[in-house]
Short mmCIF file of C-alpha atoms and ligand atoms in Angstrom, two decimals:
data_model
loop_
_atom_site.label_atom_id
_atom_site.label_comp_id
_atom_site.label_asym_id
_atom_site.label_seq_id
_atom_site.Cartn_x
_atom_site.Cartn_y
_atom_site.Cartn_z
CA UNK S 192 5.28 -11.38 -31.07
CA UNK S 193 3.51 -12.99 -28.07
CA UNK S 194 5.40 -14.15 -25.02
CA UNK S 195 4.54 -16.54 -22.19
CA UNK S 196 5.05 -14.68 -18.94
CA UNK S 197 5.85 -17.07 -16.13
CA UNK S 198 5.47 -16.57 -12.43
CA UNK S 199 8.96 -17.24 -11.07
CA UNK S 200 9.78 -19.32 -8.03
CA UNK S 201 12.10 -18.34 -5.16
CA UNK S 202 14.71 -20.62 -6.82
CA UNK S 203 14.70 -18.30 -9.86
CA UNK S 204 15.72 -15.22 -7.81
CA UNK S 205 19.43 -15.52 -8.57
CA UNK S 206 18.80 -15.79 -12.35
CA UNK S 207 16.26 -12.90 -12.23
CA UNK S 208 18.71 -10.59 -10.37
CA UNK S 209 21.38 -11.51 -12.91
CA UNK S 210 19.17 -10.72 -15.89
CA UNK S 211 18.25 -7.36 -14.35
CA UNK S 212 21.76 -6.58 -13.24
CA UNK S 213 23.20 -7.23 -16.75
CA UNK S 214 20.42 -5.36 -18.47
CA UNK S 215 20.97 -2.27 -16.37
CA UNK S 216 24.75 -2.55 -16.19
CA UNK S 217 25.15 -3.07 -12.43
CA UNK S 218 28.05 -4.95 -10.84
CA UNK S 219 27.26 -8.62 -10.17
CA UNK S 220 25.19 -9.00 -7.02
CA UNK S 221 27.04 -10.57 -4.09
CA UNK S 222 25.75 -13.62 -2.16
CA UNK S 223 24.34 -11.50 0.64
CA UNK S 224 22.28 -9.45 -1.79
CA UNK S 225 20.93 -12.57 -3.44
CA UNK S 226 20.02 -14.24 -0.12
CA UNK S 227 18.42 -10.98 0.96
CA UNK S 228 16.25 -10.93 -2.15
CA UNK S 229 15.43 -14.63 -1.70
CA UNK S 230 14.36 -13.88 1.90
CA UNK S 231 12.13 -11.08 0.68
CA UNK S 232 10.58 -13.21 -2.05
CA UNK S 233 6.79 -13.26 -2.10
CA UNK S 234 4.69 -15.70 -4.13
CA UNK S 235 3.58 -14.41 -7.52
CA UNK S 236 5.53 -11.13 -7.47
CA UNK S 237 8.50 -12.16 -9.64
CA UNK S 238 7.69 -12.51 -13.30
CA UNK S 239 9.84 -13.70 -16.20
CA UNK S 240 10.09 -14.78 -19.79
CA UNK S 241 12.31 -17.62 -20.97
CA UNK S 242 13.84 -18.18 -24.44
CA UNK S 243 15.33 -21.57 -25.21
CA UNK S 244 14.89 -22.47 -21.54
CA UNK S 245 16.92 -19.47 -20.24
CA UNK S 246 15.44 -16.57 -18.32
CA UNK S 247 15.82 -13.43 -20.51
CA UNK S 248 13.33 -10.93 -19.14
CA UNK S 249 12.09 -10.15 -15.67
CA UNK S 250 9.97 -7.79 -13.60
CA UNK S 251 9.36 -7.76 -9.87
CA UNK S 252 7.04 -6.05 -7.44
CA UNK S 253 6.74 -5.70 -3.67
CA UNK S 254 3.74 -4.85 -1.51
CA UNK S 255 3.75 -1.58 0.32
CA UNK S 256 1.54 1.24 1.59
CA UNK S 257 1.50 4.58 -0.20
CA UNK S 258 0.66 8.01 1.20
CA UNK S 259 -1.69 10.10 -0.77
CA UNK S 260 -3.06 13.54 0.13
CA UNK S 261 -5.10 12.90 3.30
CA UNK S 262 -4.76 9.10 3.34
CA UNK S 263 -2.86 5.90 2.88
CA UNK S 264 -3.61 3.16 0.31
CA UNK S 265 -2.46 -0.33 -0.55
CA UNK S 266 0.14 -0.29 -3.30
CA UNK S 267 2.98 -2.08 -4.98
CA UNK S 268 6.47 -0.93 -5.84
CA UNK S 269 7.75 -2.17 -9.25
CA UNK S 270 11.39 -2.78 -9.74
CA UNK S 271 14.08 -5.08 -11.27
CA UNK S 272 12.65 -4.66 -14.75
CA UNK S 273 15.09 -5.83 -17.40
CA UNK S 274 15.31 -7.56 -20.75
CA UNK S 275 18.53 -9.22 -21.87
CA UNK S 276 20.14 -7.06 -24.59
CA UNK S 277 19.81 -9.85 -27.22
CA UNK S 278 16.04 -10.01 -26.68
CA UNK S 279 15.01 -6.34 -26.54
CA UNK S 280 12.42 -4.64 -28.83
CA UNK S 281 10.38 -7.83 -29.25
CA UNK S 282 7.57 -6.91 -26.88
CA UNK S 283 8.91 -8.57 -23.74
CA UNK S 284 8.60 -5.52 -21.55
CA UNK S 285 5.12 -5.00 -22.88
CA UNK S 286 4.17 -8.63 -22.03
CA UNK S 287 5.64 -8.31 -18.54
CA UNK S 288 3.92 -4.94 -17.83
CA UNK S 289 0.52 -6.28 -18.98
CA UNK S 290 0.85 -9.38 -16.82
CA UNK S 291 2.02 -7.37 -13.87
CA UNK S 292 -0.88 -4.84 -14.16
CA UNK S 293 -3.33 -7.73 -14.12
CA UNK S 294 -1.59 -9.24 -11.07
CA UNK S 295 -1.54 -5.97 -9.17
CA UNK S 296 -5.17 -5.21 -9.82
CA UNK S 297 -6.01 -8.73 -8.67
CA UNK S 298 -4.23 -8.08 -5.42
CA UNK S 299 -6.48 -5.10 -4.76
CA UNK S 300 -3.76 -2.47 -5.07
CA UNK S 301 -4.86 1.08 -5.70
CA UNK S 302 -1.47 2.34 -7.01
CA UNK S 303 1.76 1.05 -8.43
CA UNK S 304 4.98 3.06 -8.18
CA UNK S 305 8.31 2.69 -9.98
CA UNK S 306 11.57 4.49 -10.66
CA UNK S 307 12.44 4.59 -14.34
CA UNK S 308 15.84 4.11 -15.96
CA UNK S 309 14.51 6.17 -18.89
CA UNK S 310 11.64 8.63 -18.81
CA UNK S 311 10.15 7.50 -22.10
CA UNK S 312 9.42 3.89 -21.11
CA UNK S 313 6.39 3.65 -18.87
CA UNK S 314 3.85 6.27 -20.04
CA UNK S 315 2.52 3.76 -22.57
CA UNK S 316 1.53 1.48 -19.64
CA UNK S 317 -0.38 4.29 -17.92
CA UNK S 318 2.35 5.48 -15.57
CA UNK S 319 2.65 9.23 -15.10
CA UNK S 320 5.45 11.25 -13.52
CA UNK S 321 3.95 12.07 -10.07
CA UNK S 322 6.87 13.18 -7.84
CA UNK S 323 10.24 14.73 -8.54
CA UNK S 324 13.32 15.34 -6.42
CA UNK S 325 16.25 17.70 -6.50
CA UNK S 326 19.94 17.34 -5.79
CA UNK S 327 21.37 20.01 -3.45
CA UNK S 328 24.81 20.91 -2.35
CA UNK S 329 25.43 23.09 0.69
CA UNK S 330 28.76 24.84 1.06
CA UNK S 331 30.25 24.10 4.45
CA UNK S 332 33.81 25.41 4.11
CA UNK S 333 33.51 29.19 3.72
CA UNK S 334 29.77 28.96 4.16
CA UNK S 335 27.86 30.72 6.89
CA UNK S 336 25.87 27.82 8.27
CA UNK S 337 22.34 27.81 9.66
CA UNK S 338 20.67 30.92 11.09
CA UNK S 339 20.85 30.97 14.89
CA UNK S 340 17.07 31.40 15.04
CA UNK S 341 16.41 28.42 12.68
CA UNK S 342 14.08 26.03 14.53
CA UNK S 343 15.41 23.36 16.90
CA UNK S 344 13.56 20.69 18.88
CA UNK S 345 16.09 18.23 20.31
CA UNK S 346 19.44 16.43 20.07
CA UNK S 347 20.92 14.23 17.35
CA UNK S 348 22.76 11.04 18.25
CA UNK S 349 24.77 8.40 16.38
CA UNK S 350 23.60 4.81 16.09
CA UNK S 351 25.59 1.88 14.65
CA UNK S 352 24.45 0.88 11.11
CA UNK S 353 24.28 -2.86 11.86
CA UNK S 354 21.68 -2.47 14.60
CA UNK S 355 19.85 0.53 13.05
CA UNK S 356 17.22 -1.27 10.97
CA UNK S 357 14.99 -2.09 13.96
CA UNK S 358 14.98 1.56 14.85
CA UNK S 359 14.93 3.23 11.46
CA UNK S 360 12.43 0.98 9.60
CA UNK S 361 9.46 1.78 11.81
CA UNK S 362 10.60 5.37 12.20
CA UNK S 363 10.75 5.81 8.41
CA UNK S 364 7.34 4.19 8.01
CA UNK S 365 5.77 6.59 10.48
CA UNK S 366 7.39 9.63 8.79
CA UNK S 367 7.00 8.58 5.13
CA UNK S 368 3.25 8.01 5.42
CA UNK S 369 2.65 11.56 6.49
CA UNK S 370 3.66 13.07 3.17
CA UNK S 371 1.92 12.40 -0.21
CA UNK S 372 4.22 10.22 -2.34
CA UNK S 373 5.69 8.41 0.68
CA UNK S 374 6.06 4.63 0.45
CA UNK S 375 6.88 1.96 2.98
CA UNK S 376 10.11 0.09 2.19
CA UNK S 377 10.87 -3.65 1.85
CA UNK S 378 13.27 -5.27 4.29
CA UNK S 379 15.85 -5.99 1.62
CA UNK S 380 16.01 -2.27 0.90
CA UNK S 381 17.44 -1.57 4.39
CA UNK S 382 19.91 -4.53 4.13
CA UNK S 383 21.17 -3.06 0.85
CA UNK S 384 21.55 0.50 2.07
CA UNK S 385 22.70 0.05 5.66
CA UNK S 386 24.08 -3.43 6.20
CA UNK S 387 25.84 -4.03 2.87
CA UNK S 388 27.91 -0.76 2.82
CA UNK S 389 28.97 -1.35 6.41
CA UNK S 390 29.88 -4.94 5.54
CA UNK S 391 32.06 -3.68 2.61
CA UNK S 392 33.94 -1.41 5.05
CA UNK S 393 32.26 1.87 4.23
CA UNK S 394 31.74 4.19 7.22
CA UNK S 395 28.19 5.35 7.40
CA UNK S 396 27.12 8.08 9.77
CA UNK S 397 23.66 7.08 10.98
CA UNK S 398 21.93 9.86 12.87
CA UNK S 399 18.76 9.85 14.89
CA UNK S 400 16.97 12.95 16.10
CA UNK S 401 15.01 13.00 19.34
CA UNK S 402 12.16 15.51 19.56
CA UNK S 403 9.80 16.30 22.46
CA UNK S 404 7.74 13.16 21.78
CA UNK S 405 10.58 10.68 21.01
CA UNK S 406 12.57 9.86 17.91
CA UNK S 407 11.22 11.87 15.01
CA UNK S 408 13.96 12.01 12.30
CA UNK S 409 17.01 10.22 10.94
CA UNK S 410 19.78 10.65 8.42
CA UNK S 411 22.37 8.48 6.77
CA UNK S 412 25.55 9.97 5.25
CA UNK S 413 29.10 9.01 4.28
CA UNK S 414 32.11 10.78 2.98
CA UNK S 415 32.47 10.86 -0.83
CA UNK S 416 35.73 10.92 -2.86
CA UNK S 417 37.79 14.08 -3.01
CA UNK S 418 41.40 15.06 -3.59
CA UNK S 419 41.49 17.30 -0.59
CA UNK S 420 41.12 15.14 2.51
CA UNK S 421 39.92 18.06 4.57
CA UNK S 422 37.21 19.09 2.11
CA UNK S 423 35.52 15.96 0.82
CA UNK S 424 31.83 16.05 0.19
CA UNK S 425 29.61 14.55 2.90
CA UNK S 426 26.98 12.69 0.90
CA UNK S 427 23.61 12.27 2.46
CA UNK S 428 21.78 9.20 1.23
CA UNK S 429 18.67 9.24 3.44
CA UNK S 430 17.09 12.03 5.41
CA UNK S 431 13.60 12.08 6.83
CA UNK S 432 11.95 14.03 9.58
CA UNK S 433 8.51 14.50 11.00
CA UNK S 434 8.67 18.28 11.02
CA UNK S 435 10.75 21.32 10.08
CA UNK S 436 12.48 21.59 13.44
CA UNK S 437 13.76 17.99 13.45
CA UNK S 438 14.85 18.36 9.81
CA UNK S 439 16.64 21.57 10.72
CA UNK S 440 18.50 19.92 13.63
CA UNK S 441 19.68 17.12 11.33
CA UNK S 442 20.91 19.62 8.71
CA UNK S 443 22.65 21.59 11.46
CA UNK S 444 24.40 18.45 12.62
CA UNK S 445 25.42 17.50 9.07
CA UNK S 446 26.82 20.93 8.43
CA UNK S 447 28.90 20.68 11.58
CA UNK S 448 30.68 17.40 10.63
CA UNK S 449 34.44 18.09 10.40
CA UNK S 450 36.51 17.53 7.26
CA UNK S 451 33.58 18.04 4.86
CA UNK S 452 33.85 20.75 2.26
CA UNK S 453 30.20 20.51 1.24
CA UNK S 454 27.16 18.50 2.23
CA UNK S 455 25.57 16.97 -0.85
CA UNK S 456 22.10 15.37 -0.82
CA UNK S 457 20.35 13.83 -3.79
CA UNK S 458 16.64 12.96 -3.83
CA UNK S 459 15.47 15.86 -1.68
CA UNK S 460 11.94 17.27 -1.87
CA UNK S 461 11.43 20.20 -4.19
CA UNK S 462 10.09 22.34 -1.33
CA UNK S 463 12.78 21.69 1.29
CA UNK S 464 13.38 25.22 2.66
CA UNK S 465 17.20 25.12 2.90
CA UNK S 466 17.65 28.63 1.55
CA UNK S 467 15.36 29.90 4.33
CA UNK S 468 17.38 28.10 7.00
CA UNK S 469 20.81 29.29 5.94
CA UNK S 470 22.48 32.55 6.89
CA UNK S 471 23.52 32.91 3.27
CA UNK S 472 20.84 31.46 0.93
CA UNK S 473 23.57 31.23 -1.77
CA UNK S 474 25.33 28.53 0.27
CA UNK S 475 22.88 26.05 -1.25
CA UNK S 476 23.05 25.11 -4.94
CA UNK S 477 20.41 23.01 -6.69
CA UNK S 478 22.32 20.97 -9.23
CA UNK S 479 19.39 19.05 -10.77
CA UNK S 480 15.72 18.25 -10.63
CA UNK S 481 14.86 14.66 -11.66
CA UNK S 482 11.89 12.37 -12.00
CA UNK S 483 11.23 10.23 -8.97
CA UNK S 484 7.87 8.46 -8.79
CA UNK S 485 6.22 7.01 -11.91
CA UNK S 486 2.78 6.34 -10.67
CA UNK S 487 0.18 3.95 -12.13
CA UNK S 488 -3.32 4.47 -10.79
CA UNK S 489 -4.62 0.92 -10.88
CA UNK S 490 -8.06 1.67 -9.39
CA UNK S 491 -9.16 5.20 -10.26
CA UNK S 492 -12.46 5.20 -8.21
CA UNK S 493 -10.63 3.95 -5.13
CA UNK S 494 -7.70 6.39 -5.64
CA UNK S 495 -9.95 9.38 -6.04
CA UNK S 496 -12.08 8.33 -3.03
CA UNK S 497 -8.97 7.78 -0.86
CA UNK S 498 -7.51 11.26 -1.21
CA UNK S 499 -8.76 14.48 0.37
CA UNK S 500 -9.89 17.41 -1.79
CA UNK S 501 -9.66 21.06 -1.04
CA UNK S 502 -12.86 23.21 -1.23
CA UNK S 503 -13.70 24.09 -4.79
CA UNK S 504 -16.62 24.45 -7.14
CA UNK S 505 -17.64 21.12 -8.67
CA UNK S 506 -15.63 19.83 -11.66
CA UNK S 507 -16.05 16.75 -13.85
CA UNK S 508 -13.15 14.85 -15.40
CA UNK S 509 -13.37 12.16 -18.05
CA UNK S 510 -10.51 9.63 -17.46
CA UNK S 511 -9.35 7.29 -20.28
CA UNK S 512 -7.42 4.14 -19.50
CA UNK S 513 -6.38 2.15 -22.59
CA UNK S 514 -5.23 -0.89 -20.57
CA UNK S 515 -7.58 -1.15 -17.62
CA UNK S 516 -11.02 -0.20 -18.95
CA UNK S 517 -12.66 -0.48 -15.51
CA UNK S 518 -11.03 2.87 -14.85
CA UNK S 519 -12.69 4.61 -17.85
CA UNK S 520 -15.37 6.98 -16.71
CA UNK S 521 -16.43 10.44 -15.76
CA UNK S 522 -15.60 11.50 -12.23
CA UNK S 523 -17.07 14.41 -10.30
CA UNK S 524 -15.18 16.20 -7.59
CA UNK S 525 -17.40 18.32 -5.31
CA UNK S 526 -17.77 19.07 -1.62
CA UNK S 527 -14.49 17.51 -0.70
CA UNK S 528 -15.31 14.11 -2.30
CA UNK S 529 -14.80 12.38 -5.68
CA UNK S 530 -17.05 9.78 -7.29
CA UNK S 531 -17.65 8.06 -10.64
CA UNK S 532 -20.80 9.44 -12.11
CA UNK S 533 -20.97 7.45 -15.41
CA UNK S 534 -19.02 6.38 -18.53
CA UNK S 535 -16.60 8.67 -20.28
CA UNK S 536 -18.65 11.67 -21.37
CA UNK S 537 -17.87 14.19 -24.13
CA UNK S 538 -19.50 16.86 -21.95
CA UNK S 539 -17.13 16.46 -18.98
CA UNK S 540 -15.44 19.76 -18.08
CA UNK S 541 -11.96 18.19 -18.40
CA UNK S 542 -10.47 14.98 -19.85
CA UNK S 543 -7.19 13.19 -19.40
CA UNK S 544 -5.52 9.80 -19.65
CA UNK S 545 -4.85 7.75 -16.50
CA UNK S 546 -1.11 8.80 -16.79
CA UNK S 547 -2.17 12.48 -16.95
CA UNK S 548 -4.36 12.00 -13.85
CA UNK S 549 -1.36 10.48 -12.00
CA UNK S 550 0.66 13.65 -12.74
CA UNK S 551 -1.80 15.74 -10.72
CA UNK S 552 -3.02 13.12 -8.26
CA UNK S 553 -0.36 13.57 -5.50
CA UNK S 554 -0.08 17.33 -6.13
CA UNK S 555 3.12 17.49 -8.20
CA UNK S 556 1.49 19.30 -11.14
CA UNK S 557 -1.55 21.56 -11.30
CA UNK S 558 -4.35 20.61 -13.61
CA UNK S 559 -4.20 24.04 -15.28
CA UNK S 560 -0.51 23.52 -16.24
CA UNK S 561 -1.33 20.04 -17.55
CA UNK S 562 -4.13 21.64 -19.55
CA UNK S 563 -1.87 24.38 -20.89
CA UNK S 564 0.70 21.80 -22.02
CA UNK S 565 -1.73 19.42 -23.72
CA UNK S 566 -1.64 16.63 -21.11
CA UNK S 567 -5.25 17.39 -20.24
CA UNK S 568 -7.98 18.83 -22.39
CA UNK S 569 -10.93 21.05 -21.58
CA UNK S 570 -12.10 24.32 -20.31
CA UNK S 571 -9.47 26.57 -18.69
CA UNK S 572 -11.98 27.84 -16.06
CA UNK S 573 -12.65 24.25 -15.02
CA UNK S 574 -8.86 23.74 -14.88
CA UNK S 575 -8.66 26.50 -12.29
CA UNK S 576 -11.44 24.85 -10.30
CA UNK S 577 -9.55 21.61 -10.50
CA UNK S 578 -6.38 23.38 -9.29
CA UNK S 579 -8.17 24.39 -6.14
CA UNK S 580 -9.56 20.90 -5.54
CA UNK S 581 -6.24 19.11 -6.22
CA UNK S 582 -4.09 21.56 -4.21
CA UNK S 583 -1.83 20.17 -1.55
CA UNK S 584 0.05 22.03 1.23
CA UNK S 585 3.36 20.23 0.56
CA UNK S 586 5.07 18.95 -2.61
CA UNK S 587 4.68 15.21 -2.91
CA UNK S 588 7.94 13.28 -2.41
CA UNK S 589 9.08 9.80 -1.58
CA UNK S 590 12.82 9.76 -0.91
CA UNK S 591 13.11 6.00 -1.47
CA UNK S 592 14.90 4.72 -4.60
CA UNK S 593 14.43 1.08 -5.64
C1 LIG V 751 13.88 -0.88 -21.39
C2 LIG V 751 13.63 -2.34 -21.64
C3 LIG V 751 13.02 -2.96 -20.37
C4 LIG V 751 12.63 -2.43 -22.77
O1 LIG V 751 12.29 -3.75 -22.98
P1 LIG V 751 11.80 -4.31 -24.39
O2 LIG V 751 11.37 -5.73 -24.26
O3 LIG V 751 12.81 -3.95 -25.44
O4 LIG V 751 10.50 -3.38 -24.65
P2 LIG V 751 9.35 -3.69 -25.69
O5 LIG V 751 9.87 -4.45 -26.86
O6 LIG V 751 8.21 -4.30 -24.97
O7 LIG V 751 9.00 -2.22 -26.10
C5 LIG V 751 7.87 -1.55 -25.70
C6 LIG V 751 7.82 -0.19 -26.31
O8 LIG V 751 8.84 0.63 -25.66
C7 LIG V 751 9.82 1.12 -26.69
N1 LIG V 751 11.11 1.13 -26.04
C8 LIG V 751 11.65 0.07 -25.49
N2 LIG V 751 12.89 0.45 -25.02
C9 LIG V 751 12.98 1.75 -25.24
C10 LIG V 751 14.02 2.69 -25.04
N3 LIG V 751 15.14 2.39 -24.38
N4 LIG V 751 13.84 3.94 -25.42
C11 LIG V 751 12.69 4.29 -26.08
N5 LIG V 751 11.69 3.45 -26.31
C12 LIG V 751 11.86 2.20 -25.92
C13 LIG V 751 9.66 0.21 -27.83
O9 LIG V 751 10.04 0.80 -29.03
C14 LIG V 751 8.16 -0.16 -27.79
O10 LIG V 751 7.46 0.90 -28.37
P3 LIG V 751 6.03 0.67 -29.09
O11 LIG V 751 5.09 0.16 -28.03
O12 LIG V 751 5.69 2.00 -29.65
O13 LIG V 751 6.28 -0.39 -30.15
C15 LIG V 751 14.90 -3.09 -22.03
O14 LIG V 751 15.43 -2.45 -23.17
C16 LIG V 751 15.97 -3.12 -20.97
O15 LIG V 751 16.00 -3.99 -20.15
N6 LIG V 751 16.84 -2.07 -20.98
C17 LIG V 751 17.91 -1.96 -20.00
C18 LIG V 751 17.45 -2.04 -18.53
C19 LIG V 751 16.39 -1.03 -18.21
O16 LIG V 751 16.44 0.09 -18.61
N7 LIG V 751 15.37 -1.50 -17.47
C20 LIG V 751 14.28 -0.70 -17.02
C21 LIG V 751 14.51 -0.41 -15.61
S1 LIG V 751 13.37 0.74 -14.96
#
């Protein structure tokens, strides 16, 4: 079944948020949320499909910058994807995704990034799972705290949530773009996470860390529910720092907040060294590891040229892209650079889909493990060369949910 995908106007924002909210089962958006989304509206980025004159399916994107190993590229975040339950399984998501890919390529974006409600949805559109996060819980009551010789570099102070955006937004941007997987945020994101909870009466603890060269880290936390008033979880919703010492000071502060039984943080990087910072490594429990970034490489030549490569023997990779054929080709990585050397070749050392490439691109998965699990094909020795070329010193991570 074919569908006419329409570019929605600012006036459609309310209806689009309603379609999305209903599809995903969120509480109805309040007026402030709708006016925030209207204020953040950009021409051409909100797409929809109508049936009998009513909006029944929608997808939205926002412009951002994305950190890749050794660089930053122009990208889009994709969100608010939903199809009304009485119109699902008729190809509406497919029509929206195809129209959106065309739009984002036309904008000159190198990457698109989304967070998926279900992990089985977006691979067919060329998205690959490219960063993951973990949820951690650190015992505070009865725990032994941070080691005295854990690093420190400066004080932590409180700021009021209402006035914090001007401080945190640029600070976040500066920090996020240092780590592969990081994305800049849209203004509405801050309104939703800082201003709206404060407006609804929730107490947020907003912390800023000052290091030797100025502010270099921040955290946002609030008390969660708990039957014991003196042992509720302190829930960390945002925590970013330039370096290990600033991060350590923020954790130290959080673990010192009175009346918390535990400090719980979702969406933390897989390589956050909490066990190394604590007197008792068993004070931290990892309760889950989940998918974070679903990455669509929109422009493979630009994406491969934008990232840095570790020294390795040359390796050639044939990349297949069923939806954006301009990406099809054989790419050679050698001497710290990657370039397209011709069409897809049977004789390339390795081959993968564009989604498979996304899984290795930021450093989350090694090519040899993708080879061993059938995501990539080719010669295991070439896989080991690719492992060396794709290697990154940190795990990729974003820490922004949208
Ligand atoms: C998920 C959702 C967007 C799919 O929309 P849709 O219009 O039904 O999708 P399509 O008809 O275009 O289906 C595309 C493909 O995905 C498959 N698919 C769709 N929803 C699926 C699901 N929930 N689980 C598994 N496969 C699914 C379809 O079977 C189809 O497969 P095919 O290409 O092999 O035929 C829609 O069901 C929805 O809005 N769900 C609730 C909100 C939500 O999860 N939004 C996504 C936020 S990230």
